[in-house]
Amino acid sequence: MADLCPADMRDRLLKLREDLESLAAMSEQASQIVELDQTRVGRLSRMDALQAQAMAKEFSRRRELMLRQIAGALARVENGEYGICQSCDDPIHEKRLEFDPTTLLCVQCAERAEKSG
């Protein structure tokens, strides 16, 4: 993990977590059960509302996944294991961590994992 400071990455991860949590309120409102007045709203409006609800639910699912990944990365920072590939124990390149601070694998191991399915 060459020049990356664990404290800086910890701060970045905490900021990511804070940003995701602040989006939660907006997402919750959009994923509420769609209740429309059938006499006043056309079929396309109902379809739009249902599509927006489905998109909000998917966003919520992805947000929860990202929050779990961030929590894992924060735990690795605290344990002194951040920036170490969980497959081969080699350091993960700094640029990869800058791109995705929650990554678990170095580029080579990630490529092998992707090829194997």
Backbone atoms as SQL, in Angstrom:
CREATE TABLE atoms (id INTEGER PRIMARY KEY, chain TEXT, resi INTEGER, resn TEXT, atom TEXT, x REAL, y REAL, z REAL);
INSERT INTO atoms VALUES
  (1, 'A', 1, 'MET', 'N', 0.846, -1.182, 0.000),
  (2, 'A', 1, 'MET', 'CA', 0.000, 0.000, 0.000),
  (3, 'A', 1, 'MET', 'C', 0.885, 1.236, 0.000),
  (4, 'A', 2, 'ALA', 'N', 1.934, 1.233, -0.664),
  (5, 'A', 2, 'ALA', 'CA', 2.956, 2.254, -0.793),
  (6, 'A', 2, 'ALA', 'C', 2.697, 3.581, -0.087),
  (7, 'A', 3, 'ASP', 'N', 2.159, 4.577, -0.773),
  (8, 'A', 3, 'ASP', 'CA', 2.053, 5.925, -0.226),
  (9, 'A', 3, 'ASP', 'C', 0.705, 6.235, 0.405),
  (10, 'A', 4, 'LEU', 'N', -0.207, 5.298, 0.408),
  (11, 'A', 4, 'LEU', 'CA', -1.526, 5.556, 0.977),
  (12, 'A', 4, 'LEU', 'C', -1.458, 5.548, 2.495),
  (13, 'A', 5, 'CYS', 'N', -1.979, 6.581, 3.072),
  (14, 'A', 5, 'CYS', 'CA', -2.027, 6.672, 4.528),
  (15, 'A', 5, 'CYS', 'C', -3.338, 6.039, 5.003),
  (16, 'A', 6, 'PRO', 'N', -3.261, 5.058, 5.899),
  (17, 'A', 6, 'PRO', 'CA', -4.493, 4.419, 6.383),
  (18, 'A', 6, 'PRO', 'C', -5.492, 5.417, 6.970),
  (19, 'A', 7, 'ALA', 'N', -4.997, 6.452, 7.637),
  (20, 'A', 7, 'ALA', 'CA', -5.907, 7.449, 8.217),
  (21, 'A', 7, 'ALA', 'C', -6.660, 8.201, 7.122),
  (22, 'A', 8, 'ASP', 'N', -5.968, 8.506, 6.022),
  (23, 'A', 8, 'ASP', 'CA', -6.629, 9.192, 4.905),
  (24, 'A', 8, 'ASP', 'C', -7.694, 8.304, 4.273),
  (25, 'A', 9, 'MET', 'N', -7.368, 7.016, 4.103),
  (26, 'A', 9, 'MET', 'CA', -8.346, 6.101, 3.519),
  (27, 'A', 9, 'MET', 'C', -9.522, 5.908, 4.472),
  (28, 'A', 10, 'ARG', 'N', -9.241, 5.868, 5.765),
  (29, 'A', 10, 'ARG', 'CA', -10.314, 5.754, 6.759),
  (30, 'A', 10, 'ARG', 'C', -11.253, 6.954, 6.640),
  (31, 'A', 11, 'ASP', 'N', -10.671, 8.156, 6.535),
  (32, 'A', 11, 'ASP', 'CA', -11.487, 9.365, 6.388),
  (33, 'A', 11, 'ASP', 'C', -12.312, 9.318, 5.103),
  (34, 'A', 12, 'ARG', 'N', -11.703, 8.834, 4.033),
  (35, 'A', 12, 'ARG', 'CA', -12.430, 8.736, 2.760),
  (36, 'A', 12, 'ARG', 'C', -13.585, 7.746, 2.875),
  (37, 'A', 13, 'LEU', 'N', -13.333, 6.608, 3.514),
  (38, 'A', 13, 'LEU', 'CA', -14.386, 5.600, 3.699),
  (39, 'A', 13, 'LEU', 'C', -15.511, 6.142, 4.577),
  (40, 'A', 14, 'LEU', 'N', -15.160, 6.873, 5.629),
  (41, 'A', 14, 'LEU', 'CA', -16.185, 7.461, 6.499),
  (42, 'A', 14, 'LEU', 'C', -17.026, 8.479, 5.736),
  (43, 'A', 15, 'LYS', 'N', -16.392, 9.254, 4.858),
  (44, 'A', 15, 'LYS', 'CA', -17.125, 10.231, 4.047),
  (45, 'A', 15, 'LYS', 'C', -18.068, 9.518, 3.080),
  (46, 'A', 16, 'LEU', 'N', -17.596, 8.439, 2.459),
  (47, 'A', 16, 'LEU', 'CA', -18.468, 7.658, 1.568),
  (48, 'A', 16, 'LEU', 'C', -19.676, 7.127, 2.329),
  (49, 'A', 17, 'ARG', 'N', -19.426, 6.600, 3.526),
  (50, 'A', 17, 'ARG', 'CA', -20.522, 6.062, 4.335),
  (51, 'A', 17, 'ARG', 'C', -21.517, 7.166, 4.693),
  (52, 'A', 18, 'GLU', 'N', -21.003, 8.319, 5.068),
  (53, 'A', 18, 'GLU', 'CA', -21.876, 9.448, 5.414),
  (54, 'A', 18, 'GLU', 'C', -22.729, 9.871, 4.219),
  (55, 'A', 19, 'ASP', 'N', -22.118, 9.934, 3.038),
  (56, 'A', 19, 'ASP', 'CA', -22.858, 10.313, 1.829),
  (57, 'A', 19, 'ASP', 'C', -23.969, 9.313, 1.522),
  (58, 'A', 20, 'LEU', 'N', -23.653, 8.026, 1.637),
  (59, 'A', 20, 'LEU', 'CA', -24.665, 6.995, 1.370),
  (60, 'A', 20, 'LEU', 'C', -25.801, 7.052, 2.382),
  (61, 'A', 21, 'GLU', 'N', -25.465, 7.277, 3.632),
  (62, 'A', 21, 'GLU', 'CA', -26.506, 7.340, 4.656),
  (63, 'A', 21, 'GLU', 'C', -27.398, 8.561, 4.477),
  (64, 'A', 22, 'SER', 'N', -26.828, 9.658, 3.974),
  (65, 'A', 22, 'SER', 'CA', -27.648, 10.853, 3.757),
  (66, 'A', 22, 'SER', 'C', -28.622, 10.659, 2.594),
  (67, 'A', 23, 'LEU', 'N', -28.276, 9.773, 1.669),
  (68, 'A', 23, 'LEU', 'CA', -29.182, 9.472, 0.558),
  (69, 'A', 23, 'LEU', 'C', -30.320, 8.545, 0.980),
  (70, 'A', 24, 'ALA', 'N', -30.187, 7.922, 2.128),
  (71, 'A', 24, 'ALA', 'CA', -31.178, 6.938, 2.578),
  (72, 'A', 24, 'ALA', 'C', -32.570, 7.548, 2.707),
  (73, 'A', 25, 'ALA', 'N', -32.664, 8.738, 3.259),
  (74, 'A', 25, 'ALA', 'CA', -33.976, 9.362, 3.459),
  (75, 'A', 25, 'ALA', 'C', -34.675, 9.608, 2.126),
  (76, 'A', 26, 'MET', 'N', -33.919, 10.087, 1.149),
  (77, 'A', 26, 'MET', 'CA', -34.516, 10.329, -0.164),
  (78, 'A', 26, 'MET', 'C', -34.957, 9.017, -0.804),
  (79, 'A', 27, 'SER', 'N', -34.156, 8.003, -0.656),
  (80, 'A', 27, 'SER', 'CA', -34.471, 6.705, -1.240),
  (81, 'A', 27, 'SER', 'C', -35.703, 6.090, -0.589),
  (82, 'A', 28, 'GLU', 'N', -35.797, 6.199, 0.725),
  (83, 'A', 28, 'GLU', 'CA', -36.949, 5.635, 1.434),
  (84, 'A', 28, 'GLU', 'C', -38.249, 6.263, 0.964),
  (85, 'A', 29, 'GLN', 'N', -38.240, 7.563, 0.780),
  (86, 'A', 29, 'GLN', 'CA', -39.454, 8.247, 0.340),
  (87, 'A', 29, 'GLN', 'C', -39.864, 7.766, -1.053),
  (88, 'A', 30, 'ALA', 'N', -38.897, 7.573, -1.932),
  (89, 'A', 30, 'ALA', 'CA', -39.206, 7.151, -3.298),
  (90, 'A', 30, 'ALA', 'C', -39.660, 5.701, -3.370),
  (91, 'A', 31, 'SER', 'N', -39.292, 4.886, -2.384),
  (92, 'A', 31, 'SER', 'CA', -39.652, 3.466, -2.448),
  (93, 'A', 31, 'SER', 'C', -40.920, 3.142, -1.668),
  (94, 'A', 32, 'GLN', 'N', -41.620, 4.143, -1.201),
  (95, 'A', 32, 'GLN', 'CA', -42.879, 3.922, -0.499),
  (96, 'A', 32, 'GLN', 'C', -43.869, 3.228, -1.431),
  (97, 'A', 33, 'ILE', 'N', -44.821, 2.545, -0.858),
  (98, 'A', 33, 'ILE', 'CA', -45.858, 1.878, -1.649),
  (99, 'A', 33, 'ILE', 'C', -46.598, 2.920, -2.475),
  (100, 'A', 34, 'VAL', 'N', -46.784, 2.609, -3.734),
  (101, 'A', 34, 'VAL', 'CA', -47.452, 3.538, -4.643),
  (102, 'A', 34, 'VAL', 'C', -48.953, 3.443, -4.442),
  (103, 'A', 35, 'GLU', 'N', -49.523, 4.552, -4.002),
  (104, 'A', 35, 'GLU', 'CA', -50.975, 4.626, -3.839),
  (105, 'A', 35, 'GLU', 'C', -51.466, 5.786, -4.695),
  (106, 'A', 36, 'LEU', 'N', -52.124, 5.461, -5.760),
  (107, 'A', 36, 'LEU', 'CA', -52.597, 6.477, -6.688),
  (108, 'A', 36, 'LEU', 'C', -54.113, 6.475, -6.752),
  (109, 'A', 37, 'ASP', 'N', -54.664, 7.638, -6.965),
  (110, 'A', 37, 'ASP', 'CA', -56.098, 7.773, -7.181),
  (111, 'A', 37, 'ASP', 'C', -56.384, 7.320, -8.614),
  (112, 'A', 38, 'GLN', 'N', -56.965, 6.143, -8.743),
  (113, 'A', 38, 'GLN', 'CA', -57.187, 5.542, -10.056),
  (114, 'A', 38, 'GLN', 'C', -58.083, 6.399, -10.942),
  (115, 'A', 39, 'THR', 'N', -58.907, 7.249, -10.368),
  (116, 'A', 39, 'THR', 'CA', -59.806, 8.069, -11.177),
  (117, 'A', 39, 'THR', 'C', -59.096, 9.301, -11.734),
  (118, 'A', 40, 'ARG', 'N', -57.963, 9.662, -11.172),
  (119, 'A', 40, 'ARG', 'CA', -57.305, 10.896, -11.576),
  (120, 'A', 40, 'ARG', 'C', -55.977, 10.678, -12.303),
  (121, 'A', 41, 'VAL', 'N', -55.444, 9.495, -12.240),
  (122, 'A', 41, 'VAL', 'CA', -54.119, 9.258, -12.803),
  (123, 'A', 41, 'VAL', 'C', -54.216, 8.232, -13.923),
  (124, 'A', 42, 'GLY', 'N', -53.574, 8.526, -15.025),
  (125, 'A', 42, 'GLY', 'CA', -53.603, 7.622, -16.165),
  (126, 'A', 42, 'GLY', 'C', -52.681, 6.428, -15.989),
  (127, 'A', 43, 'ARG', 'N', -52.836, 5.490, -16.901),
  (128, 'A', 43, 'ARG', 'CA', -52.062, 4.248, -16.842),
  (129, 'A', 43, 'ARG', 'C', -50.558, 4.514, -16.915),
  (130, 'A', 44, 'LEU', 'N', -50.124, 5.437, -17.780),
  (131, 'A', 44, 'LEU', 'CA', -48.695, 5.730, -17.913),
  (132, 'A', 44, 'LEU', 'C', -48.123, 6.328, -16.633),
  (133, 'A', 45, 'SER', 'N', -48.887, 7.165, -15.972),
  (134, 'A', 45, 'SER', 'CA', -48.421, 7.738, -14.708),
  (135, 'A', 45, 'SER', 'C', -48.249, 6.660, -13.654),
  (136, 'A', 46, 'ARG', 'N', -49.168, 5.696, -13.626),
  (137, 'A', 46, 'ARG', 'CA', -49.047, 4.578, -12.672),
  (138, 'A', 46, 'ARG', 'C', -47.802, 3.762, -12.983),
  (139, 'A', 47, 'MET', 'N', -47.574, 3.518, -14.277),
  (140, 'A', 47, 'MET', 'CA', -46.391, 2.745, -14.670),
  (141, 'A', 47, 'MET', 'C', -45.113, 3.496, -14.299),
  (142, 'A', 48, 'ASP', 'N', -45.109, 4.808, -14.501),
  (143, 'A', 48, 'ASP', 'CA', -43.944, 5.611, -14.120),
  (144, 'A', 48, 'ASP', 'C', -43.699, 5.536, -12.619),
  (145, 'A', 49, 'ALA', 'N', -44.770, 5.626, -11.843),
  (146, 'A', 49, 'ALA', 'CA', -44.635, 5.569, -10.387),
  (147, 'A', 49, 'ALA', 'C', -44.117, 4.208, -9.937),
  (148, 'A', 50, 'LEU', 'N', -44.613, 3.145, -10.552),
  (149, 'A', 50, 'LEU', 'CA', -44.147, 1.801, -10.202),
  (150, 'A', 50, 'LEU', 'C', -42.689, 1.603, -10.602),
  (151, 'A', 51, 'GLN', 'N', -42.306, 2.147, -11.752),
  (152, 'A', 51, 'GLN', 'CA', -40.917, 2.044, -12.185),
  (153, 'A', 51, 'GLN', 'C', -40.006, 2.819, -11.227),
  (154, 'A', 52, 'ALA', 'N', -40.425, 4.002, -10.821),
  (155, 'A', 52, 'ALA', 'CA', -39.632, 4.791, -9.876),
  (156, 'A', 52, 'ALA', 'C', -39.482, 4.053, -8.552),
  (157, 'A', 53, 'GLN', 'N', -40.545, 3.382, -8.126),
  (158, 'A', 53, 'GLN', 'CA', -40.491, 2.611, -6.885),
  (159, 'A', 53, 'GLN', 'C', -39.494, 1.462, -7.015),
  (160, 'A', 54, 'ALA', 'N', -39.528, 0.758, -8.129),
  (161, 'A', 54, 'ALA', 'CA', -38.604, -0.363, -8.347),
  (162, 'A', 54, 'ALA', 'C', -37.159, 0.127, -8.392),
  (163, 'A', 55, 'MET', 'N', -36.935, 1.258, -9.034),
  (164, 'A', 55, 'MET', 'CA', -35.589, 1.815, -9.098),
  (165, 'A', 55, 'MET', 'C', -35.102, 2.225, -7.713),
  (166, 'A', 56, 'ALA', 'N', -35.974, 2.792, -6.911),
  (167, 'A', 56, 'ALA', 'CA', -35.599, 3.196, -5.557),
  (168, 'A', 56, 'ALA', 'C', -35.257, 1.982, -4.698),
  (169, 'A', 57, 'LYS', 'N', -36.003, 0.901, -4.872),
  (170, 'A', 57, 'LYS', 'CA', -35.705, -0.322, -4.112),
  (171, 'A', 57, 'LYS', 'C', -34.351, -0.894, -4.512),
  (172, 'A', 58, 'GLU', 'N', -34.046, -0.882, -5.800),
  (173, 'A', 58, 'GLU', 'CA', -32.747, -1.380, -6.268),
  (174, 'A', 58, 'GLU', 'C', -31.618, -0.495, -5.750),
  (175, 'A', 59, 'PHE', 'N', -31.835, 0.812, -5.769),
  (176, 'A', 59, 'PHE', 'CA', -30.833, 1.725, -5.224),
  (177, 'A', 59, 'PHE', 'C', -30.597, 1.429, -3.747),
  (178, 'A', 60, 'SER', 'N', -31.660, 1.188, -3.021),
  (179, 'A', 60, 'SER', 'CA', -31.545, 0.880, -1.595),
  (180, 'A', 60, 'SER', 'C', -30.755, -0.407, -1.377),
  (181, 'A', 61, 'ARG', 'N', -31.004, -1.406, -2.200),
  (182, 'A', 61, 'ARG', 'CA', -30.273, -2.673, -2.093),
  (183, 'A', 61, 'ARG', 'C', -28.778, -2.460, -2.350),
  (184, 'A', 62, 'ARG', 'N', -28.473, -1.697, -3.387),
  (185, 'A', 62, 'ARG', 'CA', -27.070, -1.425, -3.715),
  (186, 'A', 62, 'ARG', 'C', -26.399, -0.578, -2.639),
  (187, 'A', 63, 'ARG', 'N', -27.143, 0.372, -2.090),
  (188, 'A', 63, 'ARG', 'CA', -26.600, 1.216, -1.023),
  (189, 'A', 63, 'ARG', 'C', -26.242, 0.371, 0.188),
  (190, 'A', 64, 'GLU', 'N', -27.113, -0.568, 0.544),
  (191, 'A', 64, 'GLU', 'CA', -26.834, -1.449, 1.686),
  (192, 'A', 64, 'GLU', 'C', -25.600, -2.306, 1.425),
  (193, 'A', 65, 'LEU', 'N', -25.455, -2.795, 0.203),
  (194, 'A', 65, 'LEU', 'CA', -24.263, -3.572, -0.155),
  (195, 'A', 65, 'LEU', 'C', -23.009, -2.715, -0.008),
  (196, 'A', 66, 'MET', 'N', -23.068, -1.495, -0.507),
  (197, 'A', 66, 'MET', 'CA', -21.919, -0.599, -0.408),
  (198, 'A', 66, 'MET', 'C', -21.589, -0.276, 1.044),
  (199, 'A', 67, 'LEU', 'N', -22.614, -0.099, 1.870),
  (200, 'A', 67, 'LEU', 'CA', -22.371, 0.175, 3.291),
  (201, 'A', 67, 'LEU', 'C', -21.674, -1.007, 3.960),
  (202, 'A', 68, 'ARG', 'N', -22.055, -2.232, 3.589),
  (203, 'A', 68, 'ARG', 'CA', -21.377, -3.418, 4.141),
  (204, 'A', 68, 'ARG', 'C', -19.924, -3.475, 3.672),
  (205, 'A', 69, 'GLN', 'N', -19.690, -3.134, 2.402),
  (206, 'A', 69, 'GLN', 'CA', -18.322, -3.130, 1.885),
  (207, 'A', 69, 'GLN', 'C', -17.473, -2.075, 2.593),
  (208, 'A', 70, 'ILE', 'N', -18.051, -0.916, 2.842),
  (209, 'A', 70, 'ILE', 'CA', -17.339, 0.146, 3.549),
  (210, 'A', 70, 'ILE', 'C', -17.023, -0.285, 4.973),
  (211, 'A', 71, 'ALA', 'N', -17.983, -0.913, 5.638),
  (212, 'A', 71, 'ALA', 'CA', -17.747, -1.398, 7.002),
  (213, 'A', 71, 'ALA', 'C', -16.605, -2.410, 7.022),
  (214, 'A', 72, 'GLY', 'N', -16.562, -3.285, 6.029),
  (215, 'A', 72, 'GLY', 'CA', -15.473, -4.255, 5.937),
  (216, 'A', 72, 'GLY', 'C', -14.128, -3.579, 5.729),
  (217, 'A', 73, 'ALA', 'N', -14.101, -2.576, 4.857),
  (218, 'A', 73, 'ALA', 'CA', -12.853, -1.849, 4.603),
  (219, 'A', 73, 'ALA', 'C', -12.398, -1.105, 5.855),
  (220, 'A', 74, 'LEU', 'N', -13.336, -0.502, 6.580),
  (221, 'A', 74, 'LEU', 'CA', -12.978, 0.192, 7.825),
  (222, 'A', 74, 'LEU', 'C', -12.412, -0.785, 8.851),
  (223, 'A', 75, 'ALA', 'N', -12.982, -1.978, 8.915),
  (224, 'A', 75, 'ALA', 'CA', -12.464, -2.995, 9.838),
  (225, 'A', 75, 'ALA', 'C', -11.043, -3.394, 9.438),
  (226, 'A', 76, 'ARG', 'N', -10.783, -3.506, 8.132),
  (227, 'A', 76, 'ARG', 'CA', -9.433, -3.850, 7.681),
  (228, 'A', 76, 'ARG', 'C', -8.442, -2.741, 8.005),
  (229, 'A', 77, 'VAL', 'N', -8.886, -1.478, 7.911),
  (230, 'A', 77, 'VAL', 'CA', -8.016, -0.356, 8.292),
  (231, 'A', 77, 'VAL', 'C', -7.650, -0.485, 9.768),
  (232, 'A', 78, 'GLU', 'N', -8.648, -0.729, 10.601),
  (233, 'A', 78, 'GLU', 'CA', -8.415, -0.840, 12.048),
  (234, 'A', 78, 'GLU', 'C', -7.511, -2.020, 12.396),
  (235, 'A', 79, 'ASN', 'N', -7.621, -3.114, 11.631),
  (236, 'A', 79, 'ASN', 'CA', -6.827, -4.322, 11.899),
  (237, 'A', 79, 'ASN', 'C', -5.451, -4.292, 11.247),
  (238, 'A', 80, 'GLY', 'N', -5.162, -3.233, 10.495),
  (239, 'A', 80, 'GLY', 'CA', -3.885, -3.150, 9.803),
  (240, 'A', 80, 'GLY', 'C', -3.807, -4.033, 8.576),
  (241, 'A', 81, 'GLU', 'N', -4.951, -4.467, 8.061),
  (242, 'A', 81, 'GLU', 'CA', -4.992, -5.359, 6.902),
  (243, 'A', 81, 'GLU', 'C', -5.451, -4.650, 5.633),
  (244, 'A', 82, 'TYR', 'N', -5.702, -3.347, 5.728),
  (245, 'A', 82, 'TYR', 'CA', -6.212, -2.615, 4.573),
  (246, 'A', 82, 'TYR', 'C', -5.131, -2.529, 3.499),
  (247, 'A', 83, 'GLY', 'N', -5.533, -2.739, 2.256),
  (248, 'A', 83, 'GLY', 'CA', -4.615, -2.634, 1.137),
  (249, 'A', 83, 'GLY', 'C', -3.861, -3.915, 0.854),
  (250, 'A', 84, 'ILE', 'N', -4.221, -4.991, 1.535),
  (251, 'A', 84, 'ILE', 'CA', -3.607, -6.297, 1.324),
  (252, 'A', 84, 'ILE', 'C', -4.638, -7.201, 0.648),
  (253, 'A', 85, 'CYS', 'N', -4.242, -7.815, -0.453),
  (254, 'A', 85, 'CYS', 'CA', -5.139, -8.708, -1.192),
  (255, 'A', 85, 'CYS', 'C', -5.545, -9.874, -0.300),
  (256, 'A', 86, 'GLN', 'N', -6.831, -10.143, -0.235),
  (257, 'A', 86, 'GLN', 'CA', -7.321, -11.230, 0.611),
  (258, 'A', 86, 'GLN', 'C', -7.124, -12.599, -0.016),
  (259, 'A', 87, 'SER', 'N', -6.660, -12.626, -1.256),
  (260, 'A', 87, 'SER', 'CA', -6.419, -13.906, -1.909),
  (261, 'A', 87, 'SER', 'C', -4.942, -14.300, -1.852),
  (262, 'A', 88, 'CYS', 'N', -4.054, -13.360, -2.212),
  (263, 'A', 88, 'CYS', 'CA', -2.628, -13.700, -2.315),
  (264, 'A', 88, 'CYS', 'C', -1.750, -13.013, -1.274),
  (265, 'A', 89, 'ASP', 'N', -2.317, -12.126, -0.475),
  (266, 'A', 89, 'ASP', 'CA', -1.597, -11.372, 0.564),
  (267, 'A', 89, 'ASP', 'C', -0.575, -10.378, 0.020),
  (268, 'A', 90, 'ASP', 'N', -0.613, -10.093, -1.275),
  (269, 'A', 90, 'ASP', 'CA', 0.241, -9.050, -1.846),
  (270, 'A', 90, 'ASP', 'C', -0.438, -7.697, -1.651),
  (271, 'A', 91, 'PRO', 'N', 0.346, -6.616, -1.667),
  (272, 'A', 91, 'PRO', 'CA', -0.264, -5.283, -1.567),
  (273, 'A', 91, 'PRO', 'C', -1.139, -4.987, -2.785),
  (274, 'A', 92, 'ILE', 'N', -2.248, -4.314, -2.546),
  (275, 'A', 92, 'ILE', 'CA', -3.122, -3.852, -3.631),
  (276, 'A', 92, 'ILE', 'C', -2.578, -2.506, -4.089),
  (277, 'A', 93, 'HIS', 'N', -2.453, -2.332, -5.394),
  (278, 'A', 93, 'HIS', 'CA', -1.880, -1.099, -5.939),
  (279, 'A', 93, 'HIS', 'C', -2.682, 0.121, -5.482),
  (280, 'A', 94, 'GLU', 'N', -1.950, 1.186, -5.195),
  (281, 'A', 94, 'GLU', 'CA', -2.548, 2.426, -4.701),
  (282, 'A', 94, 'GLU', 'C', -3.631, 2.969, -5.630),
  (283, 'A', 95, 'LYS', 'N', -3.399, 2.930, -6.933),
  (284, 'A', 95, 'LYS', 'CA', -4.393, 3.448, -7.894),
  (285, 'A', 95, 'LYS', 'C', -5.694, 2.657, -7.814),
  (286, 'A', 96, 'ARG', 'N', -5.585, 1.357, -7.595),
  (287, 'A', 96, 'ARG', 'CA', -6.788, 0.523, -7.474),
  (288, 'A', 96, 'ARG', 'C', -7.572, 0.916, -6.228),
  (289, 'A', 97, 'LEU', 'N', -6.868, 1.157, -5.134),
  (290, 'A', 97, 'LEU', 'CA', -7.537, 1.557, -3.896),
  (291, 'A', 97, 'LEU', 'C', -8.142, 2.953, -4.009),
  (292, 'A', 98, 'GLU', 'N', -7.485, 3.827, -4.761),
  (293, 'A', 98, 'GLU', 'CA', -8.054, 5.157, -4.974),
  (294, 'A', 98, 'GLU', 'C', -9.344, 5.061, -5.777),
  (295, 'A', 99, 'PHE', 'N', -9.360, 4.167, -6.761),
  (296, 'A', 99, 'PHE', 'CA', -10.552, 3.981, -7.591),
  (297, 'A', 99, 'PHE', 'C', -11.679, 3.344, -6.791),
  (298, 'A', 100, 'ASP', 'N', -11.363, 2.288, -6.040),
  (299, 'A', 100, 'ASP', 'CA', -12.361, 1.589, -5.223),
  (300, 'A', 100, 'ASP', 'C', -11.750, 1.292, -3.856),
  (301, 'A', 101, 'PRO', 'N', -11.990, 2.160, -2.884),
  (302, 'A', 101, 'PRO', 'CA', -11.371, 1.973, -1.567),
  (303, 'A', 101, 'PRO', 'C', -11.888, 0.761, -0.801),
  (304, 'A', 102, 'THR', 'N', -12.906, 0.081, -1.321),
  (305, 'A', 102, 'THR', 'CA', -13.434, -1.100, -0.623),
  (306, 'A', 102, 'THR', 'C', -12.952, -2.407, -1.237),
  (307, 'A', 103, 'THR', 'N', -12.114, -2.328, -2.257),
  (308, 'A', 103, 'THR', 'CA', -11.703, -3.539, -2.963),
  (309, 'A', 103, 'THR', 'C', -10.969, -4.512, -2.043),
  (310, 'A', 104, 'LEU', 'N', -11.180, -5.789, -2.296),
  (311, 'A', 104, 'LEU', 'CA', -10.581, -6.855, -1.487),
  (312, 'A', 104, 'LEU', 'C', -9.410, -7.530, -2.191),
  (313, 'A', 105, 'LEU', 'N', -9.341, -7.387, -3.515),
  (314, 'A', 105, 'LEU', 'CA', -8.384, -8.155, -4.305),
  (315, 'A', 105, 'LEU', 'C', -7.479, -7.251, -5.135),
  (316, 'A', 106, 'CYS', 'N', -6.251, -7.719, -5.358),
  (317, 'A', 106, 'CYS', 'CA', -5.364, -7.039, -6.295),
  (318, 'A', 106, 'CYS', 'C', -5.895, -7.286, -7.712),
  (319, 'A', 107, 'VAL', 'N', -5.337, -6.589, -8.674),
  (320, 'A', 107, 'VAL', 'CA', -5.820, -6.700, -10.052),
  (321, 'A', 107, 'VAL', 'C', -5.709, -8.133, -10.561),
  (322, 'A', 108, 'GLN', 'N', -4.571, -8.776, -10.312),
  (323, 'A', 108, 'GLN', 'CA', -4.364, -10.129, -10.828),
  (324, 'A', 108, 'GLN', 'C', -5.387, -11.103, -10.237),
  (325, 'A', 109, 'CYS', 'N', -5.599, -11.054, -8.944),
  (326, 'A', 109, 'CYS', 'CA', -6.559, -11.970, -8.307),
  (327, 'A', 109, 'CYS', 'C', -7.991, -11.651, -8.731),
  (328, 'A', 110, 'ALA', 'N', -8.295, -10.361, -8.916),
  (329, 'A', 110, 'ALA', 'CA', -9.631, -9.978, -9.378),
  (330, 'A', 110, 'ALA', 'C', -9.876, -10.514, -10.786),
  (331, 'A', 111, 'GLU', 'N', -8.859, -10.437, -11.644),
  (332, 'A', 111, 'GLU', 'CA', -9.002, -10.970, -13.002),
  (333, 'A', 111, 'GLU', 'C', -9.203, -12.480, -12.976),
  (334, 'A', 112, 'ARG', 'N', -8.437, -13.179, -12.135),
  (335, 'A', 112, 'ARG', 'CA', -8.604, -14.630, -12.029),
  (336, 'A', 112, 'ARG', 'C', -10.003, -14.972, -11.517),
  (337, 'A', 113, 'ALA', 'N', -10.473, -14.233, -10.529),
  (338, 'A', 113, 'ALA', 'CA', -11.804, -14.493, -9.969),
  (339, 'A', 113, 'ALA', 'C', -12.886, -14.250, -11.014),
  (340, 'A', 114, 'GLU', 'N', -12.710, -13.196, -11.814),
  (341, 'A', 114, 'GLU', 'CA', -13.694, -12.885, -12.849),
  (342, 'A', 114, 'GLU', 'C', -13.721, -13.963, -13.931),
  (343, 'A', 115, 'LYS', 'N', -12.559, -14.455, -14.313),
  (344, 'A', 115, 'LYS', 'CA', -12.485, -15.488, -15.353),
  (345, 'A', 115, 'LYS', 'C', -13.060, -16.815, -14.880),
  (346, 'A', 116, 'SER', 'N', -12.903, -17.098, -13.596),
  (347, 'A', 116, 'SER', 'CA', -13.392, -18.384, -13.080),
  (348, 'A', 116, 'SER', 'C', -14.881, -18.357, -12.769),
  (349, 'A', 117, 'GLY', 'N', -15.463, -17.184, -12.853),
  (350, 'A', 117, 'GLY', 'CA', -16.918, -17.107, -12.686),
  (351, 'A', 117, 'GLY', 'C', -17.267, -16.623, -11.373);
